[in-house]
mmCIF file of C-alpha atoms in Angstrom:
data_model
loop_
_atom_site.group_PDB
_atom_site.id
_atom_site.type_symbol
_atom_site.label_atom_id
_atom_site.label_comp_id
_atom_site.label_asym_id
_atom_site.label_seq_id
_atom_site.Cartn_x
_atom_site.Cartn_y
_atom_site.Cartn_z
ATOM 1 C CA MET W 148 33.582 12.814 35.415
ATOM 2 C CA ASN W 149 32.277 10.341 37.949
ATOM 3 C CA ASN W 150 34.166 7.021 37.649
ATOM 4 C CA TRP W 151 32.490 5.318 40.609
ATOM 5 C CA VAL W 152 31.733 1.638 39.971
ATOM 6 C CA PRO W 153 29.052 -0.244 41.989
ATOM 7 C CA GLN W 154 30.036 -3.141 44.233
ATOM 8 C CA ASN W 155 28.822 -6.692 43.561
ATOM 9 C CA ARG W 156 27.398 -7.506 47.001
ATOM 10 C CA ARG W 157 24.052 -7.430 48.820
ATOM 11 C CA GLN W 158 23.880 -6.077 52.334
ATOM 12 C CA PRO W 159 21.448 -7.519 54.902
ATOM 13 C CA ALA W 160 20.118 -4.055 55.604
ATOM 14 C CA PHE W 161 19.137 -3.612 51.978
ATOM 15 C CA GLN W 162 17.436 -7.010 51.975
ATOM 16 C CA LYS W 163 15.293 -5.876 54.913
ATOM 17 C CA TYR W 164 14.567 -2.643 53.082
ATOM 18 C CA LEU W 165 13.554 -4.614 49.974
ATOM 19 C CA ASP W 166 11.232 -6.871 52.004
ATOM 20 C CA ALA W 167 9.621 -3.895 53.731
ATOM 21 C CA ALA W 168 9.033 -2.244 50.355
ATOM 22 C CA ALA W 169 7.398 -5.425 49.040
ATOM 23 C CA VAL W 170 5.121 -5.601 52.108
ATOM 24 C CA ASP W 171 4.069 -1.961 51.758
ATOM 25 C CA TYR W 172 3.480 -2.322 48.027
ATOM 26 C CA SER W 173 1.295 -5.419 48.503
ATOM 27 C CA ARG W 174 -0.644 -3.771 51.355
ATOM 28 C CA HIS W 175 -1.347 -0.832 49.099
ATOM 29 C CA GLN W 176 -2.495 -3.127 46.274
ATOM 30 C CA LEU W 177 -4.802 -5.086 48.615
ATOM 31 C CA GLY W 178 -6.136 -2.005 50.365
ATOM 32 C CA ILE W 179 -4.874 -3.097 53.804
ATOM 33 C CA ALA W 180 -3.969 -0.308 56.184
ATOM 34 C CA SER W 181 -0.228 -0.161 56.964
ATOM 35 C CA SER W 182 0.802 -1.021 60.516
ATOM 36 C CA SER W 183 3.198 0.958 62.652
ATOM 37 C CA ASP W 184 5.713 -1.872 62.510
ATOM 38 C CA GLY W 185 5.764 -3.287 58.996
ATOM 39 C CA SER W 186 8.131 -6.141 59.933
ATOM 40 C CA ASN W 187 5.731 -7.668 62.493
ATOM 41 C CA ALA W 188 4.796 -11.029 60.956
ATOM 42 C CA VAL W 189 1.897 -11.615 63.386
ATOM 43 C CA THR W 190 0.289 -8.318 62.493
ATOM 44 C CA ASN W 191 0.670 -9.006 58.812
ATOM 45 C CA HIS W 192 -0.776 -12.488 59.196
ATOM 46 C CA GLU W 193 -3.834 -11.149 60.987
ATOM 47 C CA ALA W 194 -4.339 -8.504 58.321
ATOM 48 C CA VAL W 195 -4.209 -11.118 55.590
ATOM 49 C CA CYS W 196 -6.693 -13.322 57.450
ATOM 50 C CA HIS W 197 -9.116 -10.432 57.747
ATOM 51 C CA TYR W 198 -8.700 -9.736 54.041
ATOM 52 C CA LEU W 199 -9.408 -13.348 53.119
ATOM 53 C CA LYS W 200 -12.455 -13.367 55.334
ATOM 54 C CA SER W 201 -13.772 -10.164 53.725
ATOM 55 C CA CYS W 202 -13.416 -11.574 50.188
ATOM 56 C CA GLY W 203 -14.898 -14.981 51.048
ATOM 57 C CA PHE W 204 -11.546 -16.831 51.168
ATOM 58 C CA ARG W 205 -11.332 -16.550 47.377
ATOM 59 C CA PRO W 206 -8.816 -13.857 46.487
ATOM 60 C CA PRO W 207 -8.544 -12.978 42.780
ATOM 61 C CA GLU W 208 -5.700 -14.516 40.848
ATOM 62 C CA THR W 209 -4.065 -11.119 40.294
ATOM 63 C CA GLU W 210 -3.877 -10.553 44.071
ATOM 64 C CA HIS W 211 -2.575 -13.954 45.009
ATOM 65 C CA LEU W 212 1.056 -12.851 45.084
ATOM 66 C CA ASP W 213 0.146 -9.763 47.102
ATOM 67 C CA VAL W 214 -1.444 -11.985 49.734
ATOM 68 C CA VAL W 215 1.634 -14.177 49.834
ATOM 69 C CA ALA W 216 3.997 -11.175 49.954
ATOM 70 C CA VAL W 217 2.320 -9.684 53.017
ATOM 71 C CA VAL W 218 3.075 -12.852 54.980
ATOM 72 C CA SER W 219 6.243 -14.064 53.195
ATOM 73 C CA PRO W 220 7.779 -11.420 50.906
ATOM 74 C CA GLN W 221 10.800 -13.542 49.998
ATOM 75 C CA THR W 222 8.501 -16.247 48.589
ATOM 76 C CA ALA W 223 6.612 -13.730 46.439
ATOM 77 C CA MET W 224 9.866 -12.193 45.194
ATOM 78 C CA GLU W 225 10.681 -15.470 43.444
ATOM 79 C CA ASP W 226 8.121 -14.523 40.786
ATOM 80 C CA ILE W 227 9.832 -12.422 38.054
ATOM 81 C CA GLU W 228 6.889 -10.138 37.268
ATOM 82 C CA TYR W 229 6.215 -9.385 40.917
ATOM 83 C CA ARG W 230 9.927 -8.751 41.499
ATOM 84 C CA ASP W 231 9.982 -6.208 38.636
ATOM 85 C CA LEU W 232 7.008 -4.386 40.154
ATOM 86 C CA VAL W 233 8.696 -4.221 43.546
ATOM 87 C CA LEU W 234 11.951 -2.962 42.012
ATOM 88 C CA ARG W 235 10.026 -0.244 40.194
ATOM 89 C CA GLU W 236 8.439 0.785 43.519
ATOM 90 C CA VAL W 237 11.858 0.779 45.191
ATOM 91 C CA THR W 238 13.276 2.973 42.395
ATOM 92 C CA ALA W 239 10.407 5.459 42.768
ATOM 93 C CA ARG W 240 11.025 5.668 46.535
ATOM 94 C CA PHE W 241 14.747 6.137 45.953
ATOM 95 C CA CYS W 242 14.065 9.025 43.551
ATOM 96 C CA ALA W 243 11.697 10.656 46.061
ATOM 97 C CA GLU W 244 14.347 10.688 48.838
ATOM 98 C CA TYR W 245 17.356 11.031 46.526
ATOM 99 C CA PHE W 246 18.728 14.416 47.646
ATOM 100 C CA SER W 247 17.639 13.988 51.278
ATOM 101 C CA LEU W 248 20.001 11.027 51.716
ATOM 102 C CA PRO W 249 23.693 11.534 52.535
ATOM 103 C CA ALA W 250 26.104 11.002 49.671
ATOM 104 C CA GLU W 251 27.423 7.677 51.035
ATOM 105 C CA SER W 252 23.967 6.275 51.737
ATOM 106 C CA ARG W 253 22.841 7.432 48.317
ATOM 107 C CA LYS W 254 25.693 5.563 46.597
ATOM 108 C CA ASP W 255 25.069 2.460 48.714
ATOM 109 C CA ARG W 256 21.338 2.417 47.913
ATOM 110 C CA TRP W 257 22.010 3.028 44.219
ATOM 111 C CA ASP W 258 24.519 0.166 44.208
ATOM 112 C CA GLN W 259 22.065 -2.316 45.725
ATOM 113 C CA ILE W 260 19.216 -1.410 43.328
ATOM 114 C CA TRP W 261 21.616 -1.621 40.371
ATOM 115 C CA GLN W 262 22.618 -5.166 41.345
ATOM 116 C CA GLU W 263 19.007 -6.277 41.848
ATOM 117 C CA ALA W 264 17.947 -4.838 38.427
ATOM 118 C CA ALA W 265 20.581 -6.771 36.469
ATOM 119 C CA ASP W 266 17.918 -8.198 34.106
ATOM 120 C CA ASN W 267 15.641 -5.133 34.011
ATOM 121 C CA PRO W 268 16.869 -2.627 31.339
ATOM 122 C CA PRO W 269 14.271 0.144 32.015
ATOM 123 C CA ILE W 270 15.235 0.426 35.693
ATOM 124 C CA ARG W 271 18.922 0.332 34.828
ATOM 125 C CA TRP W 272 18.401 3.118 32.291
ATOM 126 C CA ARG W 273 16.752 5.271 34.987
ATOM 127 C CA LEU W 274 19.531 4.482 37.466
ATOM 128 C CA ASP W 275 22.136 5.397 34.854
ATOM 129 C CA ARG W 276 20.519 8.849 34.602
ATOM 130 C CA LEU W 277 20.668 9.168 38.408
ATOM 131 C CA ARG W 278 24.369 8.310 38.428
ATOM 132 C CA HIS W 279 25.339 11.941 37.646
ATOM 133 C CA GLY W 280 23.929 13.256 40.917
ATOM 134 C CA LEU W 281 25.554 10.793 43.315
ATOM 135 C CA SER W 282 28.511 13.094 44.030
ATOM 136 C CA LEU W 283 26.340 16.054 45.138
ATOM 137 C CA SER W 284 26.462 16.286 48.917
ATOM 138 C CA HIS W 285 23.519 17.240 51.081
ATOM 139 C CA GLU W 286 25.435 20.158 52.628
ATOM 140 C CA LYS W 287 26.180 21.708 49.223
ATOM 141 C CA LEU W 288 22.520 21.551 48.290
ATOM 142 C CA ALA W 289 21.556 23.152 51.588
ATOM 143 C CA GLU W 290 23.698 26.200 50.788
ATOM 144 C CA ILE W 291 21.763 26.861 47.571
ATOM 145 C CA ASP W 292 18.373 28.476 47.517
ATOM 146 C CA VAL W 293 15.744 25.735 47.541
ATOM 147 C CA ARG W 294 13.559 27.459 44.959
ATOM 148 C CA LYS W 295 16.407 27.973 42.504
ATOM 149 C CA ALA W 296 17.863 24.522 43.043
ATOM 150 C CA GLY W 297 14.431 22.954 42.547
ATOM 151 C CA THR W 298 14.452 24.152 38.920
ATOM 152 C CA PHE W 299 17.178 21.574 38.244
ATOM 153 C CA THR W 300 16.665 18.913 40.932
ATOM 154 C CA ASP W 301 12.903 18.380 40.605
ATOM 155 C CA PRO W 302 12.898 17.343 36.877
ATOM 156 C CA PHE W 303 15.981 15.211 37.588
ATOM 157 C CA VAL W 304 14.355 12.949 40.193
ATOM 158 C CA MET W 305 10.958 12.788 38.463
ATOM 159 C CA SER W 306 9.994 9.915 36.187
ATOM 160 C CA PRO W 307 10.365 10.633 32.455
ATOM 161 C CA GLU W 308 6.594 11.035 32.091
ATOM 162 C CA GLN W 309 6.311 13.454 35.018
ATOM 163 C CA SER W 310 9.316 15.460 33.823
ATOM 164 C CA ALA W 311 7.899 15.874 30.325
ATOM 165 C CA ARG W 312 4.466 16.823 31.690
ATOM 166 C CA SER W 313 5.871 19.505 34.001
ATOM 167 C CA GLY W 314 7.952 20.969 31.153
ATOM 168 C CA ARG W 315 4.910 21.200 28.876
ATOM 169 C CA VAL W 316 2.869 22.896 31.599
ATOM 170 C CA LEU W 317 5.602 25.479 32.135
ATOM 171 C CA ALA W 318 5.990 26.135 28.404
ATOM 172 C CA SER W 319 2.240 26.438 27.775
ATOM 173 C CA ARG W 320 2.073 29.448 30.083
ATOM 174 C CA LEU W 321 4.723 31.316 28.056
ATOM 175 C CA ILE W 322 3.370 30.780 24.534
ATOM 176 C CA GLY W 323 2.952 34.137 22.803
ATOM 177 C CA GLU W 324 4.364 36.127 25.767
ATOM 178 C CA ARG W 325 7.599 37.673 24.532
ATOM 179 C CA ALA W 326 8.329 39.542 27.740
ATOM 180 C CA ALA W 327 7.677 36.470 29.908
ATOM 181 C CA ILE W 328 9.960 34.331 27.702
ATOM 182 C CA LYS W 329 12.813 36.829 27.966
ATOM 183 C CA ALA W 330 12.357 37.126 31.745
ATOM 184 C CA ALA W 331 12.432 33.323 32.093
ATOM 185 C CA GLN W 332 15.639 33.183 30.046
ATOM 186 C CA ARG W 333 17.322 35.806 32.233
ATOM 187 C CA GLN W 334 16.272 33.985 35.386
ATOM 188 C CA PHE W 335 17.542 30.693 34.008
ATOM 189 C CA ARG W 336 20.981 32.198 33.257
ATOM 190 C CA GLN W 337 21.232 33.624 36.785
ATOM 191 C CA ASP W 338 20.289 30.256 38.319
ATOM 192 C CA CYS W 339 22.948 28.537 36.198
ATOM 193 C CA LEU W 340 25.596 30.931 37.534
ATOM 194 C CA LEU W 341 24.573 30.423 41.161
ATOM 195 C CA CYS W 342 24.030 26.647 40.886
ATOM 196 C CA GLY W 343 26.765 25.652 38.474
ATOM 197 C CA GLU W 344 27.151 22.024 39.607
ATOM 198 C CA VAL W 345 23.412 21.469 40.057
ATOM 199 C CA ALA W 346 22.647 23.023 36.640
ATOM 200 C CA ARG W 347 24.498 20.153 34.953
ATOM 201 C CA LEU W 348 21.771 17.698 36.029
ATOM 202 C CA GLN W 349 19.780 16.520 33.018
ATOM 203 C CA PRO W 350 15.971 16.013 33.279
ATOM 204 C CA ALA W 351 14.636 12.490 33.061
ATOM 205 C CA CYS W 352 12.828 13.265 29.776
ATOM 206 C CA GLY W 353 16.048 14.595 28.205
ATOM 207 C CA LEU W 354 14.600 18.038 27.336
ATOM 208 C CA THR W 355 16.043 20.915 29.377
ATOM 209 C CA LEU W 356 14.330 24.172 30.258
ATOM 210 C CA GLU W 357 16.847 26.081 28.138
ATOM 211 C CA GLN W 358 15.826 24.149 25.038
ATOM 212 C CA ARG W 359 12.136 24.780 25.660
ATOM 213 C CA LEU W 360 12.715 28.528 26.076
ATOM 214 C CA THR W 361 14.817 28.649 22.901
ATOM 215 C CA TRP W 362 12.043 26.990 20.906
ATOM 216 C CA LEU W 363 9.418 29.309 22.341
ATOM 217 C CA GLN W 364 11.441 32.364 21.352
ATOM 218 C CA ALA W 365 12.103 31.075 17.818
ATOM 219 C CA ARG W 366 8.497 29.995 17.196
ATOM 220 C CA GLU W 367 6.228 32.611 18.700
ATOM 221 C CA LYS W 368 2.557 31.957 18.212
ATOM 222 C CA HIS W 369 1.659 35.351 16.730
ATOM 223 C CA LYS W 370 4.566 35.350 14.252
ATOM 224 C CA LEU W 371 5.310 33.279 11.185
ATOM 225 C CA PRO W 372 8.827 32.034 10.390
ATOM 226 C CA LEU W 373 10.845 33.810 7.717
ATOM 227 C CA ASN W 374 10.663 30.826 5.347
ATOM 228 C CA THR W 375 6.864 30.947 5.475
ATOM 229 C CA TRP W 376 6.829 34.642 4.578
ATOM 230 C CA LEU W 377 9.191 34.050 1.646
ATOM 231 C CA THR W 378 6.980 31.230 0.363
ATOM 232 C CA ILE W 379 3.843 33.409 0.573
ATOM 233 C CA ILE W 380 5.530 36.290 -1.296
ATOM 234 C CA ALA W 381 6.754 33.939 -4.037
ATOM 235 C CA LEU W 382 3.266 32.502 -4.525
ATOM 236 C CA LEU W 383 1.746 35.989 -4.734
ATOM 237 C CA CYS W 384 4.293 36.993 -7.399
ATOM 238 C CA VAL W 385 3.423 33.909 -9.463
ATOM 239 C CA ILE W 386 -0.325 34.595 -9.240
ATOM 240 C CA VAL W 387 0.048 38.285 -10.170
ATOM 241 C CA GLY W 388 2.291 37.383 -13.111
ATOM 242 C CA ALA W 389 -0.225 34.826 -14.398
ATOM 243 C CA PHE W 390 -3.135 37.313 -14.294
ATOM 244 C CA GLY W 391 -0.943 39.997 -15.903
ATOM 245 C CA SER W 392 -0.081 37.728 -18.830
ATOM 246 C CA ILE W 393 -3.796 37.020 -19.364
ATOM 247 C CA TYR W 394 -4.591 40.751 -19.404
ATOM 248 C CA PHE W 395 -1.932 41.569 -22.002
ATOM 249 C CA THR W 396 -3.069 38.785 -24.356
ATOM 250 C CA ILE W 397 -6.621 40.236 -24.654
ATOM 251 C CA PRO W 398 -6.913 42.444 -27.832
ATOM 252 C CA ASP W 399 -7.431 46.161 -27.199
ATOM 253 C CA ARG W 400 -10.644 47.905 -28.176
ATOM 254 C CA PRO W 401 -10.428 50.243 -31.154
ATOM 255 C CA ALA W 402 -10.136 53.930 -30.404
ATOM 256 C CA GLY W 403 -13.259 56.061 -30.538
ATOM 257 C CA GLY W 404 -15.547 53.473 -29.012
ATOM 258 C CA GLY W 405 -15.919 51.440 -32.214
ATOM 259 C CA ASN W 406 -17.205 47.929 -32.412
ATOM 260 C CA GLN W 407 -15.109 45.179 -31.006
ATOM 261 C CA ILE W 408 -13.504 42.589 -33.195
ATOM 262 C CA PRO W 409 -16.018 39.727 -33.566
ATOM 263 C CA MET W 410 -15.057 36.406 -32.172
ATOM 264 C CA SER W 411 -15.623 34.818 -35.581
ATOM 265 C CA ALA W 412 -12.562 36.687 -36.860
ATOM 266 C CA TYR W 413 -10.345 34.461 -34.805
ATOM 267 C CA SER W 414 -9.646 31.198 -36.544
ATOM 268 C CA PRO W 415 -9.880 28.127 -34.343
ATOM 269 C CA PRO W 416 -6.646 26.337 -33.597
ATOM 270 C CA GLN W 417 -5.760 23.785 -36.241
ATOM 271 C CA ALA W 418 -4.383 20.388 -35.433
ATOM 272 C CA PRO W 419 -0.805 19.806 -36.588
ATOM 273 C CA ALA W 420 -0.282 17.912 -39.849
ATOM 274 C CA ASN W 421 1.852 15.238 -38.274
ATOM 275 C CA SER W 422 -0.612 14.509 -35.529
ATOM 276 C CA THR W 423 -0.365 10.971 -34.228
ATOM 277 C CA LYS W 424 -4.084 10.806 -33.381
ATOM 278 C CA LYS W 425 -5.795 8.176 -35.551
ATOM 279 C CA SER W 426 -9.524 8.144 -36.352
ATOM 280 C CA LEU W 427 -11.603 4.990 -36.457
ATOM 281 C CA SER W 428 -12.220 3.168 -39.735
ATOM 282 C CA PRO W 429 -15.730 3.290 -41.299
ATOM 283 C CA GLU W 430 -16.309 -0.362 -40.394
ATOM 284 C CA ALA W 431 -15.313 0.219 -36.754
ATOM 285 C CA THR W 432 -17.450 3.391 -36.615
ATOM 286 C CA SER W 433 -20.543 1.610 -37.969
ATOM 287 C CA LYS W 434 -19.996 -1.329 -35.617
ATOM 288 C CA LEU W 435 -19.702 1.074 -32.666
ATOM 289 C CA LEU W 436 -22.892 2.881 -33.668
ATOM 290 C CA LEU W 437 -24.790 -0.407 -34.065
ATOM 291 C CA GLU W 438 -23.771 -1.501 -30.558
ATOM 292 C CA MET W 439 -25.033 1.772 -29.043
ATOM 293 C CA THR W 440 -28.543 2.238 -27.733
ATOM 294 C CA PRO W 441 -31.009 4.322 -29.792
ATOM 295 C CA GLU W 442 -30.900 7.093 -27.186
ATOM 296 C CA GLY W 443 -27.098 7.238 -27.257
ATOM 297 C CA ARG W 444 -27.100 7.200 -31.074
ATOM 298 C CA ALA W 445 -29.595 10.062 -31.185
ATOM 299 C CA ALA W 446 -27.549 12.062 -28.679
ATOM 300 C CA LEU W 447 -24.337 11.531 -30.677
ATOM 301 C CA LEU W 448 -25.575 11.981 -34.271
ATOM 302 C CA GLY W 449 -28.762 13.929 -33.798
ATOM 303 C CA PRO W 450 -32.339 12.688 -34.378
ATOM 304 C CA GLU W 451 -32.332 12.970 -38.198
ATOM 305 C CA LYS W 452 -28.902 11.445 -38.708
ATOM 306 C CA ALA W 453 -29.767 8.654 -36.281
ATOM 307 C CA ARG W 454 -32.959 7.797 -38.212
ATOM 308 C CA GLU W 455 -31.067 7.777 -41.536
ATOM 309 C CA PHE W 456 -28.398 5.517 -40.049
ATOM 310 C CA GLU W 457 -31.024 3.098 -38.689
ATOM 311 C CA ALA W 458 -32.795 2.941 -42.078
ATOM 312 C CA ALA W 459 -29.530 2.261 -43.912
ATOM 313 C CA ALA W 460 -28.599 -0.411 -41.389
ATOM 314 C CA GLN W 461 -32.013 -2.069 -41.882
ATOM 315 C CA ARG W 462 -31.604 -2.054 -45.675
ATOM 316 C CA LEU W 463 -28.170 -3.588 -45.356
ATOM 317 C CA GLN W 464 -29.544 -6.297 -43.076
ATOM 318 C CA ASP W 465 -32.368 -7.109 -45.533
ATOM 319 C CA ALA W 466 -29.925 -7.340 -48.440
ATOM 320 C CA LYS W 467 -27.717 -9.716 -46.474
ATOM 321 C CA GLU W 468 -30.724 -11.941 -45.681
ATOM 322 C CA LYS W 469 -31.825 -12.044 -49.353
ATOM 323 C CA LEU W 470 -28.299 -12.906 -50.480
ATOM 324 C CA GLU W 471 -28.098 -15.721 -47.969
ATOM 325 C CA LYS W 472 -31.471 -17.116 -49.111
ATOM 326 C CA ALA W 473 -30.389 -17.033 -52.776
ATOM 327 C CA GLU W 474 -27.133 -18.825 -52.010
ATOM 328 C CA ALA W 475 -28.980 -21.485 -50.011
ATOM 329 C CA LYS W 476 -31.496 -21.992 -52.847
ATOM 330 C CA GLN W 477 -28.693 -22.291 -55.400
ATOM 331 C CA ARG W 478 -26.895 -24.893 -53.310
ATOM 332 C CA GLU W 479 -30.142 -26.869 -52.906
ATOM 333 C CA SER W 480 -30.880 -26.846 -56.653
ATOM 334 C CA ALA W 481 -27.340 -27.949 -57.463
ATOM 335 C CA ALA W 482 -27.673 -30.861 -55.050
ATOM 336 C CA ASN W 483 -31.061 -31.996 -56.454
ATOM 337 C CA ARG W 484 -30.100 -31.719 -60.127
ATOM 338 C CA LYS W 485 -29.654 -35.088 -61.938
ATOM 339 C CA SER W 486 -26.784 -34.896 -64.399
ATOM 340 C CA THR W 487 -25.232 -37.502 -66.651
ATOM 341 C CA GLU W 488 -21.810 -36.338 -65.816
ATOM 342 C CA VAL W 489 -19.297 -39.131 -65.520
ATOM 343 C CA ALA W 490 -16.188 -38.662 -63.454
ATOM 344 C CA VAL W 491 -13.245 -40.303 -65.219
ATOM 345 C CA PRO W 492 -9.901 -40.921 -63.507
ATOM 346 C CA TRP W 493 -7.177 -38.581 -64.652
ATOM 347 C CA SER W 494 -4.689 -41.345 -65.594
ATOM 348 C CA LEU W 495 -7.198 -43.135 -67.861
ATOM 349 C CA MET W 496 -8.303 -39.894 -69.480
ATOM 350 C CA GLN W 497 -4.687 -38.977 -70.147
ATOM 351 C CA LYS W 498 -4.196 -42.355 -71.888
ATOM 352 C CA LEU W 499 -7.338 -41.894 -73.993
ATOM 353 C CA LEU W 500 -6.249 -38.376 -74.953
ATOM 354 C CA ASP W 501 -2.898 -39.670 -76.175
ATOM 355 C CA GLU W 502 -4.600 -42.347 -78.301
ATOM 356 C CA ALA W 503 -6.964 -39.731 -79.733
ATOM 357 C CA LYS W 504 -4.030 -37.518 -80.695
ATOM 358 C CA GLN W 505 -2.291 -40.442 -82.428
ATOM 359 C CA LYS W 506 -5.460 -41.348 -84.346
ATOM 360 C CA ALA W 507 -5.922 -37.764 -85.437
ATOM 361 C CA ALA W 508 -2.341 -37.699 -86.713
ATOM 362 C CA SER W 509 -2.825 -40.971 -88.718
ATOM 363 C CA ASP W 510 -6.121 -39.734 -90.163
ATOM 364 C CA SER W 511 -4.444 -36.598 -91.390
ATOM 365 C CA GLU W 512 -1.842 -38.714 -93.185
ATOM 366 C CA ASN W 513 -4.476 -41.195 -94.692
ATOM 367 C CA PRO W 514 -7.652 -39.194 -95.297
ATOM 368 C CA SER W 515 -9.280 -41.998 -97.385
ATOM 369 C CA SER W 516 -9.195 -44.473 -94.568
ATOM 370 C CA SER W 517 -10.430 -42.042 -92.054
ATOM 371 C CA SER W 518 -13.437 -41.050 -94.169
ATOM 372 C CA SER W 519 -14.869 -44.652 -94.395
ATOM 373 C CA PRO W 520 -16.251 -45.709 -91.090
ATOM 374 C CA SER W 521 -16.230 -49.326 -89.967
ATOM 375 C CA PRO W 522 -19.385 -51.353 -90.336
ATOM 376 C CA ASN W 523 -19.550 -52.001 -86.615
ATOM 377 C CA GLU W 524 -19.457 -48.357 -85.823
ATOM 378 C CA SER W 525 -21.930 -47.348 -88.515
ATOM 379 C CA GLY W 526 -24.382 -50.157 -87.862
ATOM 380 C CA SER W 527 -24.370 -49.974 -84.096
ATOM 381 C CA PRO W 528 -27.225 -48.229 -82.420
ATOM 382 C CA SER W 529 -24.816 -46.269 -80.317
ATOM 383 C CA ALA W 530 -23.291 -44.474 -83.319
ATOM 384 C CA SER W 531 -25.125 -41.353 -82.187
ATOM 385 C CA PRO W 532 -22.980 -38.677 -80.628
ATOM 386 C CA PRO W 533 -22.193 -39.497 -76.995
ATOM 387 C CA SER W 534 -23.602 -37.572 -74.109
ATOM 388 C CA ALA W 535 -21.503 -34.911 -72.421
ATOM 389 C CA MET W 536 -18.703 -36.279 -70.238
ATOM 390 C CA PHE W 537 -16.497 -34.498 -67.753
ATOM 391 C CA MET W 538 -13.362 -35.410 -65.899
ATOM 392 C CA LYS W 539 -11.699 -34.140 -62.754
ATOM 393 C CA ASP W 540 -8.359 -32.459 -63.066
ATOM 394 C CA LYS W 541 -5.624 -32.419 -60.370
ATOM 395 C CA ASP W 542 -7.362 -29.618 -58.501
ATOM 396 C CA GLY W 543 -10.684 -31.485 -58.390
ATOM 397 C CA ASN W 544 -12.469 -29.288 -60.961
ATOM 398 C CA LEU W 545 -14.689 -30.830 -63.726
ATOM 399 C CA VAL W 546 -13.260 -30.418 -67.258
ATOM 400 C CA PRO W 547 -15.252 -31.354 -70.464
ATOM 401 C CA VAL W 548 -13.920 -34.421 -72.362
ATOM 402 C CA PRO W 549 -13.405 -34.305 -76.152
ATOM 403 C CA PRO W 550 -16.072 -36.260 -78.166
ATOM 404 C CA GLU W 551 -13.644 -38.824 -79.605
ATOM 405 C CA VAL W 552 -12.388 -39.652 -76.132
ATOM 406 C CA ALA W 553 -15.947 -39.931 -74.840
ATOM 407 C CA GLU W 554 -16.808 -42.295 -77.731
ATOM 408 C CA LYS W 555 -13.886 -44.596 -76.979
ATOM 409 C CA TRP W 556 -14.816 -44.588 -73.294
ATOM 410 C CA GLN W 557 -18.424 -45.647 -74.118
ATOM 411 C CA ASN W 558 -17.181 -48.448 -76.409
ATOM 412 C CA LEU W 559 -14.939 -49.662 -73.619
ATOM 413 C CA LEU W 560 -17.879 -49.652 -71.223
ATOM 414 C CA ARG W 561 -19.975 -51.685 -73.681
ATOM 415 C CA LYS W 562 -17.255 -54.274 -74.110
ATOM 416 C CA ASN W 563 -16.986 -54.630 -70.337
ATOM 417 C CA THR W 564 -20.734 -55.153 -69.999
ATOM 418 C CA LYS W 565 -20.771 -57.810 -72.769
ATOM 419 C CA ALA W 566 -17.812 -59.653 -71.212
ATOM 420 C CA LYS W 567 -19.659 -60.011 -67.925
ATOM 421 C CA PRO W 568 -21.765 -63.240 -67.624
#
């Protein structure tokens, strides 16, 4: 295991390398041709002046830092976004010349980029993947066949996107080719034996060639997996069993070509006695039919039944209207009728009733005195039987008053009228 730890220092040579990378990156972005000596400030200044003149001295805002970086790269590197772009360009260059550098130079360059990308997690993740190849020397790689070593080194130094794309292109050529897949697996095993230390390099996308070949062999395009075949067979068994059960439930024809059993011989299925389904009441059914349109009623009941229902509903409506008219007429006649009914308070009537009972008891004891009427009563013009009188009971209903009580009440009324001035 590689336990090498980077050093916390920045070398002047790496600073010059970083500035040169920034100048080249900005020249490429601005479309300015690169000079033979990228560190010549005069040449860079002239190139920027020509660029400003060509764009009318108004460079776009997105290219402002590129213009500044061509003349003064250290000033442009103070911007965080521009610095991240330059570090990404430096990492791509480092990957391109990774195995061509000596082991010491490779470690030194990796150390400087690691320190510069302290606040850039994506670049540090890529550098952490490159850490595993720092111990491979250039001489050891030269001893191995370039074509065989490239199977492991090329995906290692590529970007994750490029590594995944190259793996998909290689796998797409082997889909459905059993012989080609087996030949590729044999070749891969031989390369692993010859390049043992190089074969331990992991691709940037994390998916090795061995894994891709294993998947291609397990999932060939012209074959279905075993689980799929088992599922298909199980479904076929279920379908055949269902159709077989239907066939055996059909009654057989009688022997000799006789007539078949008529369908009317089969009784329809009866609903269970304890069914929880409840039908609508007659009132709810009639209300539902009245709310329906004539067309819907005819479709549900039939034309004749619908006409009978409409006629019955019309008769019921007419009867209700006549009953309402009769009740209104009765109420009107009762209000207009002039009656001589007198409403007497219940307490007074109770007192008069008690006096009448006492008088009746005394008359029964002395029949002679009760038979001779007083001259005032016999000679008065009001000796005629009194008119009908009623009183209200506790519930507010009118109750007829006995004649003797009515007579006493009329005498009391006459005395009151005479006493008034």
